[in-house]
Coordinates of C-alpha atoms in Angstrom, one line a residue:
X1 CA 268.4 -15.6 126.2
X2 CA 265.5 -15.8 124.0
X3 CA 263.7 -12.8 124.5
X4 CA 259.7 -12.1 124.7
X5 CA 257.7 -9.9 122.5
X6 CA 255.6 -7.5 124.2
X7 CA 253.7 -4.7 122.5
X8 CA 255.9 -4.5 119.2
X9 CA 259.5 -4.6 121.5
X10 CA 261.4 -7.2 121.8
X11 CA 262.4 -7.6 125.6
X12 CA 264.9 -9.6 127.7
X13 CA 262.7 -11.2 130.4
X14 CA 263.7 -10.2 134.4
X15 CA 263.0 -13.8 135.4
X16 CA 266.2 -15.0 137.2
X17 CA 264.7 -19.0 135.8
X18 CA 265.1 -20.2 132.7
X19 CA 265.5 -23.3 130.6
X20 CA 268.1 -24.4 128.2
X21 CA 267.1 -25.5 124.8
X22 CA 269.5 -28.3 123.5
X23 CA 270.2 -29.5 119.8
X24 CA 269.3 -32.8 120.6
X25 CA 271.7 -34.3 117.8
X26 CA 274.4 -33.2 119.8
X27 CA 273.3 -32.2 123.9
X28 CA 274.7 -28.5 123.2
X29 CA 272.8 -25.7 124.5
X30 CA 271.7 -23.5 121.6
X31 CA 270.0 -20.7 123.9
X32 CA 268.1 -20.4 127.0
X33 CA 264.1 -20.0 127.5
X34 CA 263.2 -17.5 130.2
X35 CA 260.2 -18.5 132.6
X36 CA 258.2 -15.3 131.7
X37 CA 257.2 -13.4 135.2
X38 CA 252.9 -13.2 135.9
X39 CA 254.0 -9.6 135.7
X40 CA 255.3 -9.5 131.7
X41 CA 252.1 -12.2 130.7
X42 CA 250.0 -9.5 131.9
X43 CA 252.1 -7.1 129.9
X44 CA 251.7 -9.3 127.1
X45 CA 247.9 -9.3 127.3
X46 CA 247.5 -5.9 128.1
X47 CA 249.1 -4.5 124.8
X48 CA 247.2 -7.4 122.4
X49 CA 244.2 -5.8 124.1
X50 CA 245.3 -1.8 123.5
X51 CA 246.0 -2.9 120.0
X52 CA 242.9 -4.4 118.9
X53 CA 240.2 -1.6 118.6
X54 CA 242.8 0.1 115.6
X55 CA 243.7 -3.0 114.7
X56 CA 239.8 -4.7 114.3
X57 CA 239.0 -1.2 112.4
X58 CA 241.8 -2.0 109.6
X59 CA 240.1 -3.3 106.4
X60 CA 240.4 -6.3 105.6
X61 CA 242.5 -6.0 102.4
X62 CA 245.1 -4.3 104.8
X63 CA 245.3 -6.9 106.4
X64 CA 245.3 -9.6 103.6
X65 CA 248.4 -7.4 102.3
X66 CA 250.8 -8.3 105.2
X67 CA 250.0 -11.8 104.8
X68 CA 251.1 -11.2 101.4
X69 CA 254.4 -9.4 102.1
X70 CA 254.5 -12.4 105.6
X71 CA 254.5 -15.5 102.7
X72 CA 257.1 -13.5 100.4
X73 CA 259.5 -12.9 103.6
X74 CA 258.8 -16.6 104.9
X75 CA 259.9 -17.2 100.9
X76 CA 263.1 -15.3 100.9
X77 CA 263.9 -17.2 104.5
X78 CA 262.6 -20.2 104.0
X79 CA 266.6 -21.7 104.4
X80 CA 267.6 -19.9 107.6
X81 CA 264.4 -21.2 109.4
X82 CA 264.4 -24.6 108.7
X83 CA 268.4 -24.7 109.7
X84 CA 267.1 -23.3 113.0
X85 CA 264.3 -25.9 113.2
X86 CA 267.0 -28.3 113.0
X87 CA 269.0 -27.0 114.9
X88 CA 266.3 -26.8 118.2
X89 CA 264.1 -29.9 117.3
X90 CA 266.3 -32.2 115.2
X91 CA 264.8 -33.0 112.4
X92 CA 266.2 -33.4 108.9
X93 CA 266.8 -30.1 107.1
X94 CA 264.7 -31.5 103.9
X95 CA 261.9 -32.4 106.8
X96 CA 262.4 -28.7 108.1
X97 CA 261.7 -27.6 105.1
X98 CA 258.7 -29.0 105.0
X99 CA 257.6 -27.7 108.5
X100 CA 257.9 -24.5 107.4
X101 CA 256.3 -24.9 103.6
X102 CA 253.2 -26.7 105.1
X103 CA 252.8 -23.3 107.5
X104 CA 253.1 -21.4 104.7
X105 CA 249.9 -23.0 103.1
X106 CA 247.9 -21.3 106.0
X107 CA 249.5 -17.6 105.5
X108 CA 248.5 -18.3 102.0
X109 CA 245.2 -19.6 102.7
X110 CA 244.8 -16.2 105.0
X111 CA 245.8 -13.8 102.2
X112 CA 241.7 -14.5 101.3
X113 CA 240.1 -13.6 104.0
X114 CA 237.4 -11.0 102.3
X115 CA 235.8 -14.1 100.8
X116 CA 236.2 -16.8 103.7
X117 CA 234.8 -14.0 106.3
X118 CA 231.6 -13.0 104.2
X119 CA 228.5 -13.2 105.9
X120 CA 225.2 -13.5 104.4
X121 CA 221.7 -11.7 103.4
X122 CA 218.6 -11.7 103.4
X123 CA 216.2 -8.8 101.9
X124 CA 212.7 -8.4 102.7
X125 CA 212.7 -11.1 105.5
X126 CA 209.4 -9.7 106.2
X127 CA 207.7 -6.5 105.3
X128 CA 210.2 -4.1 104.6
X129 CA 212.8 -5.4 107.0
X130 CA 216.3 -7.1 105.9
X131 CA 218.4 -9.0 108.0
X132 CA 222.0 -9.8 107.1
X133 CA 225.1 -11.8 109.4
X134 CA 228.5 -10.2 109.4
X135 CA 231.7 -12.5 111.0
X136 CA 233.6 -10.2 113.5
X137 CA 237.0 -10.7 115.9
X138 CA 236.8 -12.0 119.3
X139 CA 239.6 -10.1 120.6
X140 CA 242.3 -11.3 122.4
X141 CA 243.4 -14.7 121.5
X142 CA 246.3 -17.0 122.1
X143 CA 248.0 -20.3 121.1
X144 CA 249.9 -22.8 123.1
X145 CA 252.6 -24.9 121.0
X146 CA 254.2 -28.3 120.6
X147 CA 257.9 -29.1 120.1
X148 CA 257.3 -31.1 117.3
X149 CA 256.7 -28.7 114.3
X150 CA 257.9 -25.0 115.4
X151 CA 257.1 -23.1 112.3
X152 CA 253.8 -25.1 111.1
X153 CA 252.2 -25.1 114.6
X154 CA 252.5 -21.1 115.1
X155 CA 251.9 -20.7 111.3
X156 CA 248.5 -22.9 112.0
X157 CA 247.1 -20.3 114.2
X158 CA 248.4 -16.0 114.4
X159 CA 248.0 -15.6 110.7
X160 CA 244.3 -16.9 110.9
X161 CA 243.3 -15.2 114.3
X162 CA 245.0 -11.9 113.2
X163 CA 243.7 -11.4 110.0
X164 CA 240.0 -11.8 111.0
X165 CA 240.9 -8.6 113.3
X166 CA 241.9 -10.6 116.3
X167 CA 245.3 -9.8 118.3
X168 CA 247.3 -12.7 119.3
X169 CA 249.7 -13.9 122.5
X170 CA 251.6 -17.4 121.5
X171 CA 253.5 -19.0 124.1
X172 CA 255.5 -21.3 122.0
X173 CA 257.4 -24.7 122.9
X174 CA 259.7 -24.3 125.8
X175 CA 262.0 -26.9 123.8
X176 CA 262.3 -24.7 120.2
X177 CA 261.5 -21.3 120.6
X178 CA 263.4 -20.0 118.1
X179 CA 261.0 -20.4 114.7
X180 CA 258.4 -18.7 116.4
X181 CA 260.7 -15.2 117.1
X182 CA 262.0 -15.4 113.7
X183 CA 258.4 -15.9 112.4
X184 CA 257.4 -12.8 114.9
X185 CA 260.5 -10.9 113.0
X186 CA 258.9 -11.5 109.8
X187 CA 255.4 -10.6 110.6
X188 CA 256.6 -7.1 111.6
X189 CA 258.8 -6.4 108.8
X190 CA 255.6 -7.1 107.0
X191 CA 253.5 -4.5 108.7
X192 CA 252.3 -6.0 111.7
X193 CA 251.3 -3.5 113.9
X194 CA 253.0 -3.5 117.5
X195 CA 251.0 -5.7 120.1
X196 CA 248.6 -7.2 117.3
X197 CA 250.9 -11.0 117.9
X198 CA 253.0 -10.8 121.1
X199 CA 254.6 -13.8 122.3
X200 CA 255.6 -15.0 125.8
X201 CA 257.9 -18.0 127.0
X202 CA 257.3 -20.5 129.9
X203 CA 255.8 -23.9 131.0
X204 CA 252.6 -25.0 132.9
X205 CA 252.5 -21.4 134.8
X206 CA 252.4 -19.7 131.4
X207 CA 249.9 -22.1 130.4
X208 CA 247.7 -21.8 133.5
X209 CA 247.6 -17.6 133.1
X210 CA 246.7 -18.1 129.6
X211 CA 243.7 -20.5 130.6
X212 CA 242.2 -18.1 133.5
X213 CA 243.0 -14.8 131.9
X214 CA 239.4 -12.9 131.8
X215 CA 241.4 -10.8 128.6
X216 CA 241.5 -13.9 126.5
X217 CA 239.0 -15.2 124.9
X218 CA 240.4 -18.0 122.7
X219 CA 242.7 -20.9 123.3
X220 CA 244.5 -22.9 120.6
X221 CA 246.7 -25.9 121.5
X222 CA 248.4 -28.8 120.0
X223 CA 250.1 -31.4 121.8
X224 CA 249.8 -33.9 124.3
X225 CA 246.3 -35.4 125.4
X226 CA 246.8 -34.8 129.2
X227 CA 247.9 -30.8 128.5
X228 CA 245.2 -31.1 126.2
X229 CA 242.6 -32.0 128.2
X230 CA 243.9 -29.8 131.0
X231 CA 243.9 -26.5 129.2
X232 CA 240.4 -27.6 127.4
X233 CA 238.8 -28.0 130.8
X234 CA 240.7 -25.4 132.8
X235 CA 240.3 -22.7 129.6
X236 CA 236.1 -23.6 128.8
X237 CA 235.4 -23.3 132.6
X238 CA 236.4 -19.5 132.5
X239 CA 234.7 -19.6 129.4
X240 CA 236.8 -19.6 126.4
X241 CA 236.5 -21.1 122.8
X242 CA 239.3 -24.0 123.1
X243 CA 240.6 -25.9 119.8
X244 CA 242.4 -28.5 121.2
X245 CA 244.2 -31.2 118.9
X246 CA 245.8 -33.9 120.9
X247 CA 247.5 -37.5 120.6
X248 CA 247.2 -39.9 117.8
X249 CA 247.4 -43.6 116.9
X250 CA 247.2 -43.8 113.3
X251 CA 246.8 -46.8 112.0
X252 CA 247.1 -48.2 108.1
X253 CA 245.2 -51.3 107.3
X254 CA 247.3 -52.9 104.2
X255 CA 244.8 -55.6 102.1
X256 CA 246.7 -58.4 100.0
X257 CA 245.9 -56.9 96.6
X258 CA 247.7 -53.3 97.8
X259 CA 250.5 -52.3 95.5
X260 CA 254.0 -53.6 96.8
X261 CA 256.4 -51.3 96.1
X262 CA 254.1 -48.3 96.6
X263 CA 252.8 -48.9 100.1
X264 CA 256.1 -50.0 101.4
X265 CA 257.4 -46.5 100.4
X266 CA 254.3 -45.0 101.9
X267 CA 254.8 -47.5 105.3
X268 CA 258.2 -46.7 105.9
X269 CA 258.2 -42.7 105.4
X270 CA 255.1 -42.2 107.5
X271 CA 256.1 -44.6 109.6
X272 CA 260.0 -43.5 110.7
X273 CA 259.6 -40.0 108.8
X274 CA 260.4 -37.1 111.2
X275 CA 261.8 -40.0 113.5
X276 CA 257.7 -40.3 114.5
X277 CA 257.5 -37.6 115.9
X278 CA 254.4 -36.2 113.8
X279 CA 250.7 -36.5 115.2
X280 CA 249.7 -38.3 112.1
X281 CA 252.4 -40.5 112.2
X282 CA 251.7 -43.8 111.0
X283 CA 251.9 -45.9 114.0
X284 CA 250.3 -49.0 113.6
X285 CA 249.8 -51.2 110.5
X286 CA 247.1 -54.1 109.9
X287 CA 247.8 -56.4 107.9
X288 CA 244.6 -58.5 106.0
X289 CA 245.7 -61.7 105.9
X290 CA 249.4 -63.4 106.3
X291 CA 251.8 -60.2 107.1
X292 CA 255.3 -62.4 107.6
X293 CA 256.5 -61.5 103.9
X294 CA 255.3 -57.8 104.4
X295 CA 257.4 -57.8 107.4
X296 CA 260.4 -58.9 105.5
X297 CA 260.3 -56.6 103.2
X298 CA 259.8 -53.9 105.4
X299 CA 262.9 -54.6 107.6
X300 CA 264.5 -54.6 103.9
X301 CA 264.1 -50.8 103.9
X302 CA 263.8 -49.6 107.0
X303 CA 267.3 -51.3 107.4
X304 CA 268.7 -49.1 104.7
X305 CA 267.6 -46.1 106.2
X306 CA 270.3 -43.7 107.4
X307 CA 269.7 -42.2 111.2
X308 CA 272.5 -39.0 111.6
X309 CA 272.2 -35.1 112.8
X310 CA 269.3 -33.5 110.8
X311 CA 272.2 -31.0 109.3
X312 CA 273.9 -34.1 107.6
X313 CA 272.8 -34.6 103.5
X314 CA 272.0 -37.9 103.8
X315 CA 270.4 -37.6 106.5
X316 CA 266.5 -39.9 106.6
X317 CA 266.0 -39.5 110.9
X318 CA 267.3 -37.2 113.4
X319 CA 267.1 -37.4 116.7
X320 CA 264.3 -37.6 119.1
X321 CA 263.5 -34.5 121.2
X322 CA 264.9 -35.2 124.4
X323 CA 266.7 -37.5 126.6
X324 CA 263.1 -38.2 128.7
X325 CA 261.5 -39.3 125.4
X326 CA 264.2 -41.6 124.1
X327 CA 263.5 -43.1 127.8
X328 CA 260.2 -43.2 127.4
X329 CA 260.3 -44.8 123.7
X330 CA 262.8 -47.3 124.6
X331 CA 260.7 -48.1 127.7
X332 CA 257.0 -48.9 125.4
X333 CA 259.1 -50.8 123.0
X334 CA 261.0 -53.4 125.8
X335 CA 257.0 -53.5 127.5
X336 CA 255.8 -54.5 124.0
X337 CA 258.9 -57.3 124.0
X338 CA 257.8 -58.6 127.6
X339 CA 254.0 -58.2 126.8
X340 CA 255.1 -61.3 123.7
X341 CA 255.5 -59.1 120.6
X342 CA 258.5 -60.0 118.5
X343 CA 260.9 -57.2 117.6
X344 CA 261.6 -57.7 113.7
X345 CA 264.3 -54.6 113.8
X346 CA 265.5 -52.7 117.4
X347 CA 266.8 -49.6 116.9
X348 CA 267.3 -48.2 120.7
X349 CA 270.7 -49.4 120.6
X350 CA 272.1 -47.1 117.8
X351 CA 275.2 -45.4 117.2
X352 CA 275.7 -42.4 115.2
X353 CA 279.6 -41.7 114.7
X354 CA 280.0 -38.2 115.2
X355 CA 277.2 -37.7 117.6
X356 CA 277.3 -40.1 120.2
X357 CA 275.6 -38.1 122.5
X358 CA 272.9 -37.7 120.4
X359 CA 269.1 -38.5 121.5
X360 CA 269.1 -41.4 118.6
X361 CA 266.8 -44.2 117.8
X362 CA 266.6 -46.1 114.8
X363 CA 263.7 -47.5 112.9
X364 CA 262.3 -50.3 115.1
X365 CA 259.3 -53.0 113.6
X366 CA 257.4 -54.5 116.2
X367 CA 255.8 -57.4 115.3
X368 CA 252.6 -59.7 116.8
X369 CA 251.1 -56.6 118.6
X370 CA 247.7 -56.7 120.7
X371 CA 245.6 -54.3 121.7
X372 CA 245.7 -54.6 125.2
X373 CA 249.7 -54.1 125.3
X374 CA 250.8 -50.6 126.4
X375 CA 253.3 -49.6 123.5
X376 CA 249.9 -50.2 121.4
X377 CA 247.5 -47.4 123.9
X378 CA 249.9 -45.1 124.3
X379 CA 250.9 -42.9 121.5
X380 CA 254.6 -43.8 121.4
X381 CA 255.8 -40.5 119.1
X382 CA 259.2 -42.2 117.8
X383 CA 260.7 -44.3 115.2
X384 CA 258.5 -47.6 115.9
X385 CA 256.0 -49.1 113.7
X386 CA 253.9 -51.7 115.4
X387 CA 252.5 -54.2 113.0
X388 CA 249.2 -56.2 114.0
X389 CA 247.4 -59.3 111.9
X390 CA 243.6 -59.4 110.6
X391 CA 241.3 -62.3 108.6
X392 CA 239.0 -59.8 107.2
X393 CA 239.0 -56.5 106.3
X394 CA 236.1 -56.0 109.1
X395 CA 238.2 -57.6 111.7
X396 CA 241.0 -54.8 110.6
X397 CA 238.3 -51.8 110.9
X398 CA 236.7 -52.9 114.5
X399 CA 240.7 -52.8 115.3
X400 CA 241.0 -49.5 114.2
X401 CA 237.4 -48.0 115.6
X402 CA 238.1 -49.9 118.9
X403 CA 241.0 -47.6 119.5
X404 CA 240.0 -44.2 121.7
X405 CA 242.1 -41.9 119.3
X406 CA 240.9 -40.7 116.1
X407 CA 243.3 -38.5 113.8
X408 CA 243.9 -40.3 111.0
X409 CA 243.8 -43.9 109.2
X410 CA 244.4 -45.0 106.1
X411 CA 243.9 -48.1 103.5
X412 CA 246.0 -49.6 101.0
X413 CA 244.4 -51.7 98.2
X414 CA 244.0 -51.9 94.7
X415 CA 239.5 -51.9 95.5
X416 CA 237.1 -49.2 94.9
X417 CA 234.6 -51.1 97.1
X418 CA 236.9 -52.2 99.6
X419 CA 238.3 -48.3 99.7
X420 CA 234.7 -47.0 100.4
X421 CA 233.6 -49.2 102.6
X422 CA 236.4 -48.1 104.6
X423 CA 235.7 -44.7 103.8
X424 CA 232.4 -45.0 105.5
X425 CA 233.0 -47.2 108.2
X426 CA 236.2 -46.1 109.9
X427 CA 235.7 -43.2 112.8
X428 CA 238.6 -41.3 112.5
X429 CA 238.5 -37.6 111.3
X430 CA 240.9 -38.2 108.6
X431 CA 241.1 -41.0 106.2
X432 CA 243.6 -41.8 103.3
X433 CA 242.8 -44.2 100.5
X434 CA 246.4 -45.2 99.8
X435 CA 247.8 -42.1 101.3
X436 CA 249.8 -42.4 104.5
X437 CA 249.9 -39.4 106.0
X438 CA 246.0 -37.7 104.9
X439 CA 246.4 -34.1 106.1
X440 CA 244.6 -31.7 104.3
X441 CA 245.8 -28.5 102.7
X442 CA 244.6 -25.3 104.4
X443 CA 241.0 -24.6 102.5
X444 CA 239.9 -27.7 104.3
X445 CA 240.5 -28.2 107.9
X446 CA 242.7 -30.7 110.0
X447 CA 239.6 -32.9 111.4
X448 CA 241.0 -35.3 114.0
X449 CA 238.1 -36.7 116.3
X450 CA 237.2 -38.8 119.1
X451 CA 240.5 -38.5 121.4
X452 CA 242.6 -36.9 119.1
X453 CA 240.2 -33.5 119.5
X454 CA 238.4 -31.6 121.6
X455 CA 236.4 -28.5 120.9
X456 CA 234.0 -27.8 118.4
X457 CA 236.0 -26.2 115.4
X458 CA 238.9 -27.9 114.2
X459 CA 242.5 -25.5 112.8
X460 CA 242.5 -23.7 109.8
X461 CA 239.7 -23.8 106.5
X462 CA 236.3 -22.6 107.0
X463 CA 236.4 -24.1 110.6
X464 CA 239.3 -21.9 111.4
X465 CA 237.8 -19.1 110.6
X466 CA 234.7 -20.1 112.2
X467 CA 236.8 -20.5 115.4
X468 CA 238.6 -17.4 115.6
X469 CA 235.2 -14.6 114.9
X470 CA 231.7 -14.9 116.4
X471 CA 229.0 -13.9 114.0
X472 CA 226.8 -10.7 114.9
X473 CA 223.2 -10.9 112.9
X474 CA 221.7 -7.5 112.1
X475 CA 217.8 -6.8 111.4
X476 CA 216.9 -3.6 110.0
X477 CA 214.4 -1.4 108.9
X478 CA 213.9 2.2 107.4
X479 CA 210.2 3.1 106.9
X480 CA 209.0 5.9 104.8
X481 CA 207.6 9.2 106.3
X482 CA 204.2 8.0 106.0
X483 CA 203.2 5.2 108.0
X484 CA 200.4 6.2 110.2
X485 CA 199.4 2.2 111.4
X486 CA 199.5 3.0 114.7
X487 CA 201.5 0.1 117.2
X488 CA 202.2 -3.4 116.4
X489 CA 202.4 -5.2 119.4
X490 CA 203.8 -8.2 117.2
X491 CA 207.7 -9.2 116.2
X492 CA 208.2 -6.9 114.1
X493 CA 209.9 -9.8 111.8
X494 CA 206.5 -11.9 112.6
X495 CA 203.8 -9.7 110.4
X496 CA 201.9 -11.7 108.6
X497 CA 201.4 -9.6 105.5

């Protein structure tokens, strides 16, 4: 049993329900996720809340220091979480890796926090008076995770929230639980105080008592669009500050004088990588004029891509998560077939010797795609890279902008102009001029938009920050002994002299 951490204790939970979390290369239960009592949430809450007052006092360089010692010890275990990552969520151990380096960046990108905290000053705003803006915790926060990255998600939001002074409860993915305790593990051999992160299991009843809590005062979440949109409602009602980032259909637009060999690669990692199951997948590509030999080539690779458990060396794609979401994959790919799109390469049919029992899809190309067919709406988060045809690059972008979501897009082409007009033009929050996959490293922020968002400070960066302190503005004044004016019935900041 996977066991909560309350209050610097690791604790079995006395819920008599629970879950069990499958490898889903192979169906075999790995360990079992309790559904935490009301009772031990409140717990949970309640020592995040007694720790804060000592733990908002610490100095800042304290607290810089165990982010130090936290990226050393992520470092030195760098091997045994990613083969647990694979384990729980599938993916390739080389992919794992990644998950966890990519989390990393934020812990480093925390160990700063003097300088991204400052606030600023003003002397002599008026007569003798100065004012000045200091960046203080909120308090009790707490983060609701995905299944789809278990290190980077968690690794997105404590070390950020705690070392602005905040204390932190994370209720991680039901389906791979397991990064987040060893992460928790980490943190304390660090120097973490007890009850500054705590962390809690569970599914929507969790989620709910994290959303009406009066202790909390701050909700992070990734995932899907209709949890998203729940707990940003649900959470801002009672409220809350909510960063929620949400689905994604990311699309490429390829122009004819885009390098060959270079935006195949790029097509075919972001597009199968992590079997698609990344929220800035690339999901969709436009092509600018005839696509059939793009297609071709395409199939060329994606054929020779090998699908196999995560733990295997050669391994390109794991599985998918789950049973339900090979379903639900298979399902958008067949309405795309009936709908009139031509399947170039089907992978829903796959065997992987060794692991029959495996949650396995291979690369699929699906080819002809409109945007009024379902598998192009709905974010399909597997293996499947829709390919859709444009006369102009214009045509391509009003493609792109027409679609709700707004993560990320990107252009291939071999044009400056043709690069920033698509810079300027296309609404989504992240753009990549010949870059697949444009997420930015930790000292800017991950700025999805439209459908893909929702709040008012995106995760990590300056926005980060911004989201997890509130600023407090001070106006003082000291006046000397003698100052006999007699009263100002004036602002005292509105003197004219």
């Amino acid at each position: 049993m996977v066991p909560n951490l309350i209050g610097g204790s690791f604790v079995d939970s006395q819920s008599s329900e629970s879950i069990d979390v499958l490898n889903p290369a192979t169906q075999q239960v790995v360990s079992q996720v309790p559904l935490t009592s009301n009772e031990e949430f409140k717990a949970a809450v309640s020592a995040a809340k007694q720790a804060f007052p000592a733990w908002r006092n610490t100095p800042v360089t304290t607290r810089q220091r165990i982010m130090f010692k936290l990226q050393e010890l992520i470092r030195r275990d760098m091997d045994k979480l990613a083969m647990n990552i694979t384990t729980e969520q599938g993916k390739t151990l080389k992919d794992a890796h990644g998950d966890v380096f990519r989390g990393l960046e934020v812990v480093e990108h925390a160990c700063g926090m003097a300088t991204l905290q400052m606030g600023e000053f003003v002397p002599n705003v008026s007569s003798g008076i100065d004012t000045f803006s200091i960046r203080e915790p909120l308090g009790v926060c707490a983060g609701i995770c995905p299944f789809n990255f278990p290190a980077m998600i968690p690794l997105w939001m404590f070390p950020v929230a705690v070392t602005c002074g905040n204390t932190f409860v994370l209720k991680p993915s039901e389906k791979d639980p397991g990064a987040s305790i060893m992460l928790a593990e980490l943190a304390m051999e660090a120097g973490l105080p007890d009850g500054v992160l705590n962390i809690v299991h569970g599914t929507q009843n969790i989620v709910n008592a994290i959303c009406d809590d009066e202790d909390i005062r701050a909700v992070s979440f990734v995932g899907s669009n209709t949890a998203g949109m729940h707990i940003y409602s649900r959470a801002s009602a009672k409220g809350k500050r909510v960063q929620s980032n949400m689905g994604a259909k990311n699309h490429a637009i390829v122009l004819p004088d885009a390098s060959i060999d270079a935006t195949l690669n790029a097509l075919v990692a972001a597009g199968f990588g992590a079997a698609g199951q990344r929220c800035m997948a690339l999901s969709t590509v436009v092509f600018v004029g005839d696509s059939k030999s793009w297609e071709d080539k395409l199939l060329e690779r994606a054929k020779g891509l090998k699908v196999t458990s995560g733990t295997e060396p050669d391994a390109d794609l794991g599985p998918v998560i789950s049973k339900q979401a090979k379903e639900r994959i298979c399902k958008l790919i067949q309405s795309g077939v009936e709908g009139g799109a031509r399947l170039v390469l089907d992978g829903r049919n796959i065997v992987v010797p060794g692991y029959e029992h495996g949650n396995f899809i291979g690369p699929t190309i699906v080819s002809g795609v409109t945007a009024d067919m379902e598998c192009y709406k709905e974010e399909i988060f597997g293996p499947v890279l829709l390919c859709m045809q444009a006369d102009s690059l214009d045509e391509a972008m009003k493609i792109v902008n027409r679609n709700k979501y707004g993560n990320g897009a990107s252009i291939f082409t071999s044009s400056g102009v043709a690069a920033r007009k698509f810079q300027t033009e296309i609404e989504a929050g992240q753009v990549g001029i010949n870059v697949p996959i444009p997420v930015p490293l930790p000292f800017f922020s991950f700025t999805g938009s439209k459908a893909s968002f929702a709040g008012d400070l995106n995760f990590y960066g300056k926005a980060g920050v911004q989201f997890y302190t509130q600023i407090k503005t001070v106006t003082q004044q000291w006046k000397g002994l003698a100052s006999g004016s007699g009263v100002s019935m004036a602002m005292p900041t509105s003197q004219k002299s």
